[in-house]
PDB file of C-alpha atoms in Angstrom:
ATOM      1  CA  MET A   1       4.042   8.816  22.153  1.00 50.00           C
ATOM      2  CA  THR A   2       4.592   5.135  22.900  1.00 48.00           C
ATOM      3  CA  ASP A   3       5.843   3.198  19.903  1.00 61.00           C
ATOM      4  CA  THR A   4       3.228   0.457  19.524  1.00 50.00           C
ATOM      5  CA  PRO A   5       3.108  -0.962  16.003  1.00 49.00           C
ATOM      6  CA  GLN A   6      -0.248  -2.287  14.775  1.00 48.00           C
ATOM      7  CA  ASN A   7       1.196  -5.813  14.798  1.00 47.00           C
ATOM      8  CA  PRO A   8       4.215  -7.395  16.506  1.00 51.00           C
ATOM      9  CA  LEU A   9       7.459  -7.153  14.562  1.00 51.00           C
ATOM     10  CA  PRO A  10       9.786 -10.125  14.017  1.00 51.00           C
ATOM     11  CA  ASP A  11      12.229 -11.365  16.637  1.00 56.00           C
ATOM     12  CA  LYS A  12      15.547  -9.631  15.948  1.00 54.00           C
ATOM     13  CA  ARG A  13      17.459 -12.895  16.209  1.00 58.00           C
ATOM     14  CA  ARG A  14      15.370 -14.259  13.352  1.00 56.00           C
ATOM     15  CA  VAL A  15      15.960 -11.062  11.362  1.00 54.00           C
ATOM     16  CA  ALA A  16      19.725 -11.231  11.944  1.00 52.00           C
ATOM     17  CA  ALA A  17      19.872 -14.889  10.948  1.00 54.00           C
ATOM     18  CA  SER A  18      17.813 -14.297   7.804  1.00 53.00           C
ATOM     19  CA  PHE A  19      19.972 -11.426   6.609  1.00 48.00           C
ATOM     20  CA  SER A  20      23.158 -13.302   7.453  1.00 49.00           C
ATOM     21  CA  ARG A  21      22.006 -16.139   5.184  1.00 54.00           C
ATOM     22  CA  ALA A  22      21.163 -13.622   2.451  1.00 45.00           C
ATOM     23  CA  ALA A  23      24.547 -11.858   2.465  1.00 46.00           C
ATOM     24  CA  ALA A  24      25.894 -13.570  -0.655  1.00 45.00           C
ATOM     25  CA  SER A  25      22.708 -13.116  -2.723  1.00 45.00           C
ATOM     26  CA  TYR A  26      21.601  -9.681  -1.507  1.00 45.00           C
ATOM     27  CA  ASP A  27      23.422  -7.451  -3.984  1.00 48.00           C
ATOM     28  CA  GLU A  28      22.120  -9.390  -6.996  1.00 52.00           C
ATOM     29  CA  VAL A  29      18.507  -8.341  -6.335  1.00 50.00           C
ATOM     30  CA  ALA A  30      18.890  -5.096  -4.356  1.00 61.00           C
ATOM     31  CA  GLY A  31      17.842  -2.652  -7.078  1.00 80.00           C
ATOM     32  CA  LEU A  32      15.152  -0.988  -4.971  1.00 82.00           C
ATOM     33  CA  GLN A  33      17.442  -0.872  -1.942  1.00 85.00           C
ATOM     34  CA  ARG A  34      20.167   0.839  -3.982  1.00 87.00           C
ATOM     35  CA  ALA A  35      17.700   3.382  -5.386  1.00 90.00           C
ATOM     36  CA  VAL A  36      16.261   4.226  -1.963  1.00 92.00           C
ATOM     37  CA  GLY A  37      19.703   4.526  -0.365  1.00 94.00           C
ATOM     38  CA  SER A  38      20.955   6.752  -3.177  1.00 95.00           C
ATOM     39  CA  GLU A  39      17.912   8.974  -2.748  1.00 96.00           C
ATOM     40  CA  LEU A  40      18.610   9.188   0.978  1.00 97.00           C
ATOM     41  CA  LEU A  41      22.206  10.220   0.276  1.00 98.00           C
ATOM     42  CA  ALA A  42      20.910  12.966  -1.989  1.00 97.00           C
ATOM     43  CA  ARG A  43      18.730  14.262   0.855  1.00 97.00           C
ATOM     44  CA  LEU A  44      21.643  14.931   3.236  1.00 98.00           C
ATOM     45  CA  PRO A  45      21.977  18.641   4.035  1.00 96.00           C
ATOM     46  CA  ALA A  46      23.941  20.537   1.402  1.00 93.00           C
ATOM     47  CA  GLY A  47      27.556  21.107   2.347  1.00 93.00           C
ATOM     48  CA  MET A  48      27.394  18.710   5.266  1.00 95.00           C
ATOM     49  CA  ARG A  49      30.699  17.494   6.727  1.00 94.00           C
ATOM     50  CA  ALA A  50      30.999  14.369   8.837  1.00 98.00           C
ATOM     51  CA  GLN A  51      34.204  13.526  10.660  1.00 97.00           C
ATOM     52  CA  ARG A  52      32.569  10.533  12.308  1.00 98.00           C
ATOM     53  CA  TRP A  53      29.704   8.666  10.691  1.00 98.00           C
ATOM     54  CA  VAL A  54      27.829   5.382  11.123  1.00 98.00           C
ATOM     55  CA  ASP A  55      26.165   3.292   8.432  1.00 98.00           C
ATOM     56  CA  LEU A  56      23.424   1.854  10.630  1.00 97.00           C
ATOM     57  CA  GLY A  57      22.145  -1.453   9.265  1.00 94.00           C
ATOM     58  CA  SER A  58      25.049  -1.472   6.840  1.00 94.00           C
ATOM     59  CA  GLY A  59      24.267  -4.797   5.162  1.00 89.00           C
ATOM     60  CA  THR A  60      26.750  -5.695   2.450  1.00 87.00           C
ATOM     61  CA  GLY A  61      28.549  -2.353   2.854  1.00 93.00           C
ATOM     62  CA  HIS A  62      27.436  -0.692  -0.377  1.00 93.00           C
ATOM     63  CA  PHE A  63      26.538   2.577   1.326  1.00 95.00           C
ATOM     64  CA  SER A  64      29.483   2.405   3.712  1.00 97.00           C
ATOM     65  CA  GLN A  65      31.617   2.721   0.587  1.00 96.00           C
ATOM     66  CA  ALA A  66      29.437   5.557  -0.720  1.00 97.00           C
ATOM     67  CA  LEU A  67      29.705   7.427   2.588  1.00 98.00           C
ATOM     68  CA  ALA A  68      33.489   6.994   2.596  1.00 97.00           C
ATOM     69  CA  GLU A  69      33.586   8.609  -0.837  1.00 97.00           C
ATOM     70  CA  ARG A  70      31.230  11.385   0.285  1.00 96.00           C
ATOM     71  CA  PHE A  71      33.276  12.134   3.426  1.00 97.00           C
ATOM     72  CA  PRO A  72      36.882  11.165   2.557  1.00 96.00           C
ATOM     73  CA  ALA A  73      38.326  12.946   5.584  1.00 95.00           C
ATOM     74  CA  GLY A  74      35.950  11.221   7.972  1.00 96.00           C
ATOM     75  CA  GLN A  75      36.122   7.971   9.889  1.00 96.00           C
ATOM     76  CA  GLY A  76      33.199   5.592   9.411  1.00 98.00           C
ATOM     77  CA  MET A  77      31.640   2.638  11.160  1.00 98.00           C
ATOM     78  CA  ALA A  78      29.536  -0.091   9.553  1.00 97.00           C
ATOM     79  CA  LEU A  79      27.100  -1.363  12.169  1.00 97.00           C
ATOM     80  CA  ASP A  80      24.698  -4.250  11.594  1.00 94.00           C
ATOM     81  CA  LEU A  81      22.732  -6.768  13.596  1.00 90.00           C
ATOM     82  CA  ALA A  82      23.666  -9.589  11.195  1.00 87.00           C
ATOM     83  CA  GLU A  83      27.166 -11.020  11.673  1.00 89.00           C
ATOM     84  CA  GLY A  84      26.981 -12.629   8.233  1.00 87.00           C
ATOM     85  CA  MET A  85      26.501  -9.257   6.573  1.00 85.00           C
ATOM     86  CA  LEU A  86      29.497  -7.806   8.418  1.00 93.00           C
ATOM     87  CA  ARG A  87      31.694 -10.731   7.372  1.00 91.00           C
ATOM     88  CA  HIS A  88      30.634 -10.155   3.774  1.00 87.00           C
ATOM     89  CA  ALA A  89      31.176  -6.375   3.965  1.00 92.00           C
ATOM     90  CA  ARG A  90      34.515  -6.243   5.782  1.00 94.00           C
ATOM     91  CA  PRO A  91      36.747  -7.200   2.793  1.00 93.00           C
ATOM     92  CA  ARG A  92      35.064  -4.512   0.695  1.00 91.00           C
ATOM     93  CA  GLY A  93      36.254  -1.739   2.996  1.00 92.00           C
ATOM     94  CA  GLY A  94      34.620   1.675   3.165  1.00 94.00           C
ATOM     95  CA  ALA A  95      34.334   1.834   6.937  1.00 97.00           C
ATOM     96  CA  ALA A  96      37.180   1.888   9.454  1.00 96.00           C
ATOM     97  CA  HIS A  97      35.238  -0.301  11.889  1.00 97.00           C
ATOM     98  CA  PHE A  98      32.718  -3.134  11.462  1.00 97.00           C
ATOM     99  CA  VAL A  99      30.585  -3.653  14.550  1.00 97.00           C
ATOM    100  CA  CYS A 100      27.699  -5.960  15.393  1.00 94.00           C
ATOM    101  CA  GLY A 101      25.091  -3.879  17.165  1.00 95.00           C
ATOM    102  CA  ASP A 102      21.454  -2.936  17.651  1.00 94.00           C
ATOM    103  CA  ALA A 103      19.983   0.436  16.634  1.00 96.00           C
ATOM    104  CA  GLU A 104      17.889   0.455  19.812  1.00 96.00           C
ATOM    105  CA  HIS A 105      21.019   0.060  21.988  1.00 97.00           C
ATOM    106  CA  LEU A 106      23.910   1.637  20.109  1.00 98.00           C
ATOM    107  CA  PRO A 107      27.399   0.670  21.330  1.00 97.00           C
ATOM    108  CA  LEU A 108      28.540   4.282  20.945  1.00 98.00           C
ATOM    109  CA  ALA A 109      29.539   7.058  23.294  1.00 98.00           C
ATOM    110  CA  GLY A 110      27.263  10.041  23.777  1.00 98.00           C
ATOM    111  CA  ALA A 111      27.725  13.040  21.472  1.00 98.00           C
ATOM    112  CA  SER A 112      30.302  11.144  19.416  1.00 98.00           C
ATOM    113  CA  GLN A 113      28.888  11.112  15.854  1.00 98.00           C
ATOM    114  CA  ASP A 114      28.184  13.669  13.139  1.00 98.00           C
ATOM    115  CA  LEU A 115      25.973  11.428  11.019  1.00 98.00           C
ATOM    116  CA  LEU A 116      23.842   8.337  11.486  1.00 98.00           C
ATOM    117  CA  PHE A 117      22.846   7.031   8.050  1.00 98.00           C
ATOM    118  CA  SER A 118      20.383   4.162   7.868  1.00 97.00           C
ATOM    119  CA  SER A 119      18.676   2.959   4.705  1.00 94.00           C
ATOM    120  CA  LEU A 120      15.943   0.312   4.816  1.00 91.00           C
ATOM    121  CA  ALA A 121      16.978  -1.214   8.121  1.00 91.00           C
ATOM    122  CA  LEU A 122      14.980   0.491  10.870  1.00 94.00           C
ATOM    123  CA  GLN A 123      11.687  -1.130   9.837  1.00 90.00           C
ATOM    124  CA  TRP A 124      12.927  -4.197  11.730  1.00 86.00           C
ATOM    125  CA  CYS A 125      13.191  -2.292  15.032  1.00 90.00           C
ATOM    126  CA  GLY A 126      10.285  -2.888  17.392  1.00 89.00           C
ATOM    127  CA  ASP A 127      10.796   0.378  19.302  1.00 95.00           C
ATOM    128  CA  PHE A 128      11.440   3.255  16.914  1.00 97.00           C
ATOM    129  CA  ALA A 129      11.158   5.743  19.783  1.00 97.00           C
ATOM    130  CA  ALA A 130      14.214   4.041  21.306  1.00 97.00           C
ATOM    131  CA  VAL A 131      16.053   4.347  17.980  1.00 98.00           C
ATOM    132  CA  LEU A 132      15.370   8.082  17.958  1.00 98.00           C
ATOM    133  CA  ALA A 133      16.391   8.454  21.605  1.00 98.00           C
ATOM    134  CA  GLU A 134      19.670   6.663  20.874  1.00 98.00           C
ATOM    135  CA  ALA A 135      20.261   8.913  17.856  1.00 98.00           C
ATOM    136  CA  ARG A 136      19.722  11.975  20.014  1.00 98.00           C
ATOM    137  CA  ARG A 137      22.155  10.577  22.582  1.00 98.00           C
ATOM    138  CA  VAL A 138      25.037   9.688  20.247  1.00 98.00           C
ATOM    139  CA  LEU A 139      24.813  12.617  17.801  1.00 98.00           C
ATOM    140  CA  ARG A 140      26.884  15.684  18.425  1.00 98.00           C
ATOM    141  CA  PRO A 141      24.991  18.997  18.528  1.00 97.00           C
ATOM    142  CA  GLY A 142      24.166  19.750  14.899  1.00 97.00           C
ATOM    143  CA  GLY A 143      24.594  16.057  13.977  1.00 98.00           C
ATOM    144  CA  VAL A 144      22.156  14.418  11.566  1.00 98.00           C
ATOM    145  CA  LEU A 145      20.106  11.230  11.513  1.00 98.00           C
ATOM    146  CA  ALA A 146      19.156  10.333   7.938  1.00 98.00           C
ATOM    147  CA  PHE A 147      16.976   7.259   7.547  1.00 98.00           C
ATOM    148  CA  SER A 148      14.739   5.475   5.115  1.00 96.00           C
ATOM    149  CA  SER A 149      12.321   2.785   6.165  1.00 94.00           C
ATOM    150  CA  LEU A 150       9.187   1.038   4.915  1.00 92.00           C
ATOM    151  CA  CYS A 151       5.592   1.890   5.766  1.00 95.00           C
ATOM    152  CA  ALA A 152       2.389  -0.076   6.115  1.00 94.00           C
ATOM    153  CA  GLY A 153       0.967  -0.772   2.665  1.00 94.00           C
ATOM    154  CA  THR A 154       4.255  -2.145   1.369  1.00 91.00           C
ATOM    155  CA  LEU A 155       3.576  -5.369  -0.579  1.00 90.00           C
ATOM    156  CA  GLN A 156      -0.155  -4.751  -0.170  1.00 93.00           C
ATOM    157  CA  GLU A 157      -0.931  -6.751  -3.312  1.00 94.00           C
ATOM    158  CA  LEU A 158       0.779  -9.815  -1.873  1.00 90.00           C
ATOM    159  CA  GLN A 159      -0.949  -9.357   1.464  1.00 89.00           C
ATOM    160  CA  ASP A 160      -4.387  -9.007  -0.163  1.00 90.00           C
ATOM    161  CA  SER A 161      -3.789 -12.074  -2.304  1.00 91.00           C
ATOM    162  CA  TRP A 162      -2.849 -14.140   0.743  1.00 86.00           C
ATOM    163  CA  GLN A 163      -5.951 -12.912   2.578  1.00 85.00           C
ATOM    164  CA  ALA A 164      -8.008 -14.523  -0.179  1.00 82.00           C
ATOM    165  CA  VAL A 165      -6.311 -17.849   0.659  1.00 84.00           C
ATOM    166  CA  ASP A 166      -6.016 -18.145   4.470  1.00 76.00           C
ATOM    167  CA  GLY A 167      -5.850 -16.149   7.678  1.00 62.00           C
ATOM    168  CA  PHE A 168      -2.146 -16.539   8.425  1.00 65.00           C
ATOM    169  CA  VAL A 169       0.417 -13.736   8.446  1.00 55.00           C
ATOM    170  CA  HIS A 170       2.436 -14.048   5.231  1.00 60.00           C
ATOM    171  CA  VAL A 171       3.695 -10.480   4.673  1.00 65.00           C
ATOM    172  CA  ASN A 172       5.960  -8.439   6.949  1.00 73.00           C
ATOM    173  CA  HIS A 173       4.252  -5.757   9.032  1.00 81.00           C
ATOM    174  CA  PHE A 174       5.487  -2.165   8.921  1.00 89.00           C
ATOM    175  CA  ARG A 175       4.598   1.043  10.757  1.00 94.00           C
ATOM    176  CA  ARG A 176       2.163   3.571   9.411  1.00 96.00           C
ATOM    177  CA  PHE A 177       3.535   6.838   8.089  1.00 98.00           C
ATOM    178  CA  ARG A 178       1.553   8.790  10.660  1.00 98.00           C
ATOM    179  CA  ASP A 179       3.345   6.835  13.396  1.00 97.00           C
ATOM    180  CA  TYR A 180       6.730   7.822  11.954  1.00 98.00           C
ATOM    181  CA  ARG A 181       5.553  11.430  11.773  1.00 98.00           C
ATOM    182  CA  GLN A 182       4.403  11.506  15.415  1.00 98.00           C
ATOM    183  CA  LEU A 183       7.455   9.677  16.746  1.00 98.00           C
ATOM    184  CA  CYS A 184       9.817  12.018  14.918  1.00 98.00           C
ATOM    185  CA  ALA A 185       7.903  15.067  16.164  1.00 98.00           C
ATOM    186  CA  ASP A 186       8.203  13.781  19.739  1.00 98.00           C
ATOM    187  CA  SER A 187      11.892  12.838  19.484  1.00 98.00           C
ATOM    188  CA  GLY A 188      13.468  16.108  20.586  1.00 97.00           C
ATOM    189  CA  LEU A 189      15.284  16.265  17.247  1.00 98.00           C
ATOM    190  CA  ASP A 190      14.545  18.900  14.625  1.00 98.00           C
ATOM    191  CA  VAL A 191      12.767  17.351  11.650  1.00 98.00           C
ATOM    192  CA  LEU A 192      14.346  18.772   8.498  1.00 98.00           C
ATOM    193  CA  ASP A 193      12.555  16.454   6.083  1.00 98.00           C
ATOM    194  CA  LEU A 194      10.034  13.627   6.405  1.00 98.00           C
ATOM    195  CA  ARG A 195       8.069  12.299   3.470  1.00 97.00           C
ATOM    196  CA  LEU A 196       6.450   9.185   2.084  1.00 98.00           C
ATOM    197  CA  GLU A 197       6.869   8.039  -1.491  1.00 97.00           C
ATOM    198  CA  THR A 198       5.322   5.253  -3.561  1.00 97.00           C
ATOM    199  CA  CYS A 199       7.257   2.880  -5.775  1.00 94.00           C
ATOM    200  CA  VAL A 200       5.568   0.138  -7.811  1.00 94.00           C
ATOM    201  CA  LEU A 201       7.761  -2.623  -9.198  1.00 90.00           C
ATOM    202  CA  TYR A 202       6.590  -5.289 -11.631  1.00 93.00           C
ATOM    203  CA  TYR A 203       7.456  -8.982 -11.661  1.00 90.00           C
ATOM    204  CA  ARG A 204       7.021 -11.548 -14.398  1.00 92.00           C
ATOM    205  CA  ASP A 205       5.374 -13.980 -11.962  1.00 92.00           C
ATOM    206  CA  LEU A 206       4.931 -14.730  -8.277  1.00 89.00           C
ATOM    207  CA  ARG A 207       7.979 -17.003  -8.223  1.00 87.00           C
ATOM    208  CA  HIS A 208      10.125 -14.040  -9.331  1.00 85.00           C
ATOM    209  CA  LEU A 209       8.855 -11.873  -6.458  1.00 87.00           C
ATOM    210  CA  ALA A 210       9.228 -14.664  -3.895  1.00 83.00           C
ATOM    211  CA  HIS A 211      12.783 -15.388  -5.048  1.00 77.00           C
ATOM    212  CA  GLU A 212      13.743 -11.727  -4.714  1.00 79.00           C
ATOM    213  CA  LEU A 213      12.304 -11.422  -1.205  1.00 78.00           C
ATOM    214  CA  LYS A 214      14.161 -14.548  -0.092  1.00 71.00           C
ATOM    215  CA  ALA A 215      17.434 -13.415  -1.687  1.00 62.00           C
ATOM    216  CA  LEU A 216      17.093 -10.104   0.169  1.00 55.00           C
ATOM    217  CA  GLY A 217      16.443 -11.885   3.459  1.00 48.00           C
ATOM    218  CA  ALA A 218      13.137  -9.979   3.611  1.00 49.00           C
ATOM    219  CA  HIS A 219      10.675 -12.834   3.194  1.00 42.00           C
ATOM    220  CA  ASN A 220       8.048 -13.399   5.866  1.00 42.00           C
ATOM    221  CA  LEU A 221       9.621 -13.136   9.333  1.00 40.00           C
ATOM    222  CA  ASN A 222       6.569 -12.165  11.389  1.00 46.00           C
ATOM    223  CA  PRO A 223       4.946 -13.860  14.373  1.00 44.00           C
ATOM    224  CA  GLY A 224       1.805 -15.621  13.192  1.00 46.00           C
ATOM    225  CA  ARG A 225       3.345 -16.953   9.997  1.00 45.00           C
ATOM    226  CA  PRO A 226       2.419 -20.537   9.132  1.00 47.00           C
ATOM    227  CA  ASP A 227       4.854 -23.221  10.269  1.00 47.00           C
ATOM    228  CA  GLY A 228       6.382 -25.633   7.782  1.00 44.00           C
ATOM    229  CA  LEU A 229       6.070 -25.672   4.030  1.00 41.00           C
ATOM    230  CA  THR A 230       3.197 -23.944   2.290  1.00 53.00           C
ATOM    231  CA  GLY A 231       0.955 -26.565   0.695  1.00 68.00           C
ATOM    232  CA  ARG A 232       0.677 -26.818  -3.059  1.00 77.00           C
ATOM    233  CA  ALA A 233      -3.053 -26.099  -3.037  1.00 83.00           C
ATOM    234  CA  ARG A 234      -2.538 -22.855  -1.115  1.00 82.00           C
ATOM    235  CA  VAL A 235       0.288 -21.777  -3.415  1.00 84.00           C
ATOM    236  CA  LEU A 236      -1.918 -22.380  -6.468  1.00 89.00           C
ATOM    237  CA  ALA A 237      -4.717 -20.387  -4.811  1.00 88.00           C
ATOM    238  CA  LEU A 238      -2.282 -17.554  -4.090  1.00 88.00           C
ATOM    239  CA  VAL A 239      -1.055 -17.532  -7.689  1.00 91.00           C
ATOM    240  CA  GLU A 240      -4.639 -17.406  -8.924  1.00 93.00           C
ATOM    241  CA  ALA A 241      -5.507 -14.507  -6.587  1.00 92.00           C
ATOM    242  CA  TYR A 242      -2.380 -12.504  -7.472  1.00 92.00           C
ATOM    243  CA  GLU A 243      -2.814 -13.103 -11.210  1.00 96.00           C
ATOM    244  CA  ARG A 244      -6.068 -11.133 -11.058  1.00 96.00           C
ATOM    245  CA  LEU A 245      -3.898  -8.052 -10.456  1.00 96.00           C
ATOM    246  CA  ARG A 246      -1.685  -8.579 -13.508  1.00 96.00           C
ATOM    247  CA  THR A 247      -1.036  -5.538 -15.724  1.00 97.00           C
ATOM    248  CA  PRO A 248       0.693  -5.290 -19.099  1.00 97.00           C
ATOM    249  CA  GLN A 249       3.949  -4.574 -17.180  1.00 96.00           C
ATOM    250  CA  GLY A 250       3.593  -7.683 -14.992  1.00 96.00           C
ATOM    251  CA  LEU A 251       2.472  -8.412 -11.428  1.00 95.00           C
ATOM    252  CA  PRO A 252       2.601  -5.192  -9.378  1.00 95.00           C
ATOM    253  CA  ALA A 253       4.242  -4.929  -5.961  1.00 91.00           C
ATOM    254  CA  THR A 254       3.939  -1.611  -4.130  1.00 94.00           C
ATOM    255  CA  TRP A 255       6.728  -0.392  -1.872  1.00 92.00           C
ATOM    256  CA  LEU A 256       6.223   2.646   0.393  1.00 94.00           C
ATOM    257  CA  PRO A 257       9.569   4.100   1.537  1.00 94.00           C
ATOM    258  CA  VAL A 258       9.628   6.890   4.101  1.00 97.00           C
ATOM    259  CA  TYR A 259      12.597   9.283   4.127  1.00 98.00           C
ATOM    260  CA  GLY A 260      13.563  11.224   7.228  1.00 98.00           C
ATOM    261  CA  VAL A 261      16.325  13.730   7.950  1.00 98.00           C
ATOM    262  CA  LEU A 262      16.536  14.912  11.569  1.00 98.00           C
ATOM    263  CA  ARG A 263      19.098  17.077  13.337  1.00 98.00           C
ATOM    264  CA  ARG A 264      20.186  17.286  16.944  1.00 98.00           C
ATOM    265  CA  ARG A 265      19.781  20.845  18.095  1.00 92.00           C
ATOM    266  CA  ALA A 266      22.902  22.892  18.691  1.00 86.00           C
ATOM    267  CA  GLU A 267      23.339  23.574  22.385  1.00 69.00           C
TER     268      GLU A 267
END
């Protein structure tokens, strides 16, 4: 299957720059990211040992530290596209190496790793089939790729509210779950686990949600977004549209994480 997302994904240079700028603020608002990554850790095969592991899309290094604790005898690498994130993570330790690199073109030798761990990073990759091919290449026989990503339908409330205002792209595009399922099935890796979950968070107002997305570096990065500042009239129209969705808990924002655990076949 050719990996052709419904809509073009952001330029990786823009993604890297956005997350580099967000390095200092990321941890303050990363509650969902921590929860998803912790769930992914819990889904690793029972009794797994990893002498060599990679935290792929390592961000501020939170899960590099967690992996170092999980595999104290192993040697880890924190790999991220954003130089700013690596500079922020390096003093915190956890990994033995901090490397700037791309999941679609891993700077790693073949059959060299026991574990590739990637939480909420691969949604920014335009060619997920290439990510899977690289995982198959660099994993040792029996090695594991564990990933979480985001699926289409994430932030649907925000997208629908913007659609009531104008025709521009204001919300990041993500792959459909069925695309993840087909790509994983075609990867040549054994699929141990692949499932979609739904998480609804609530915000006191639209400003709160927008601030969190910007602090995470995950605000709108897509082609087709409007240039320049968003006009006051459009912002007021967006607020009015989103407020129609308000619940007693606040304004809802749906997140759809997909969890995958794949293994390279023993040869």
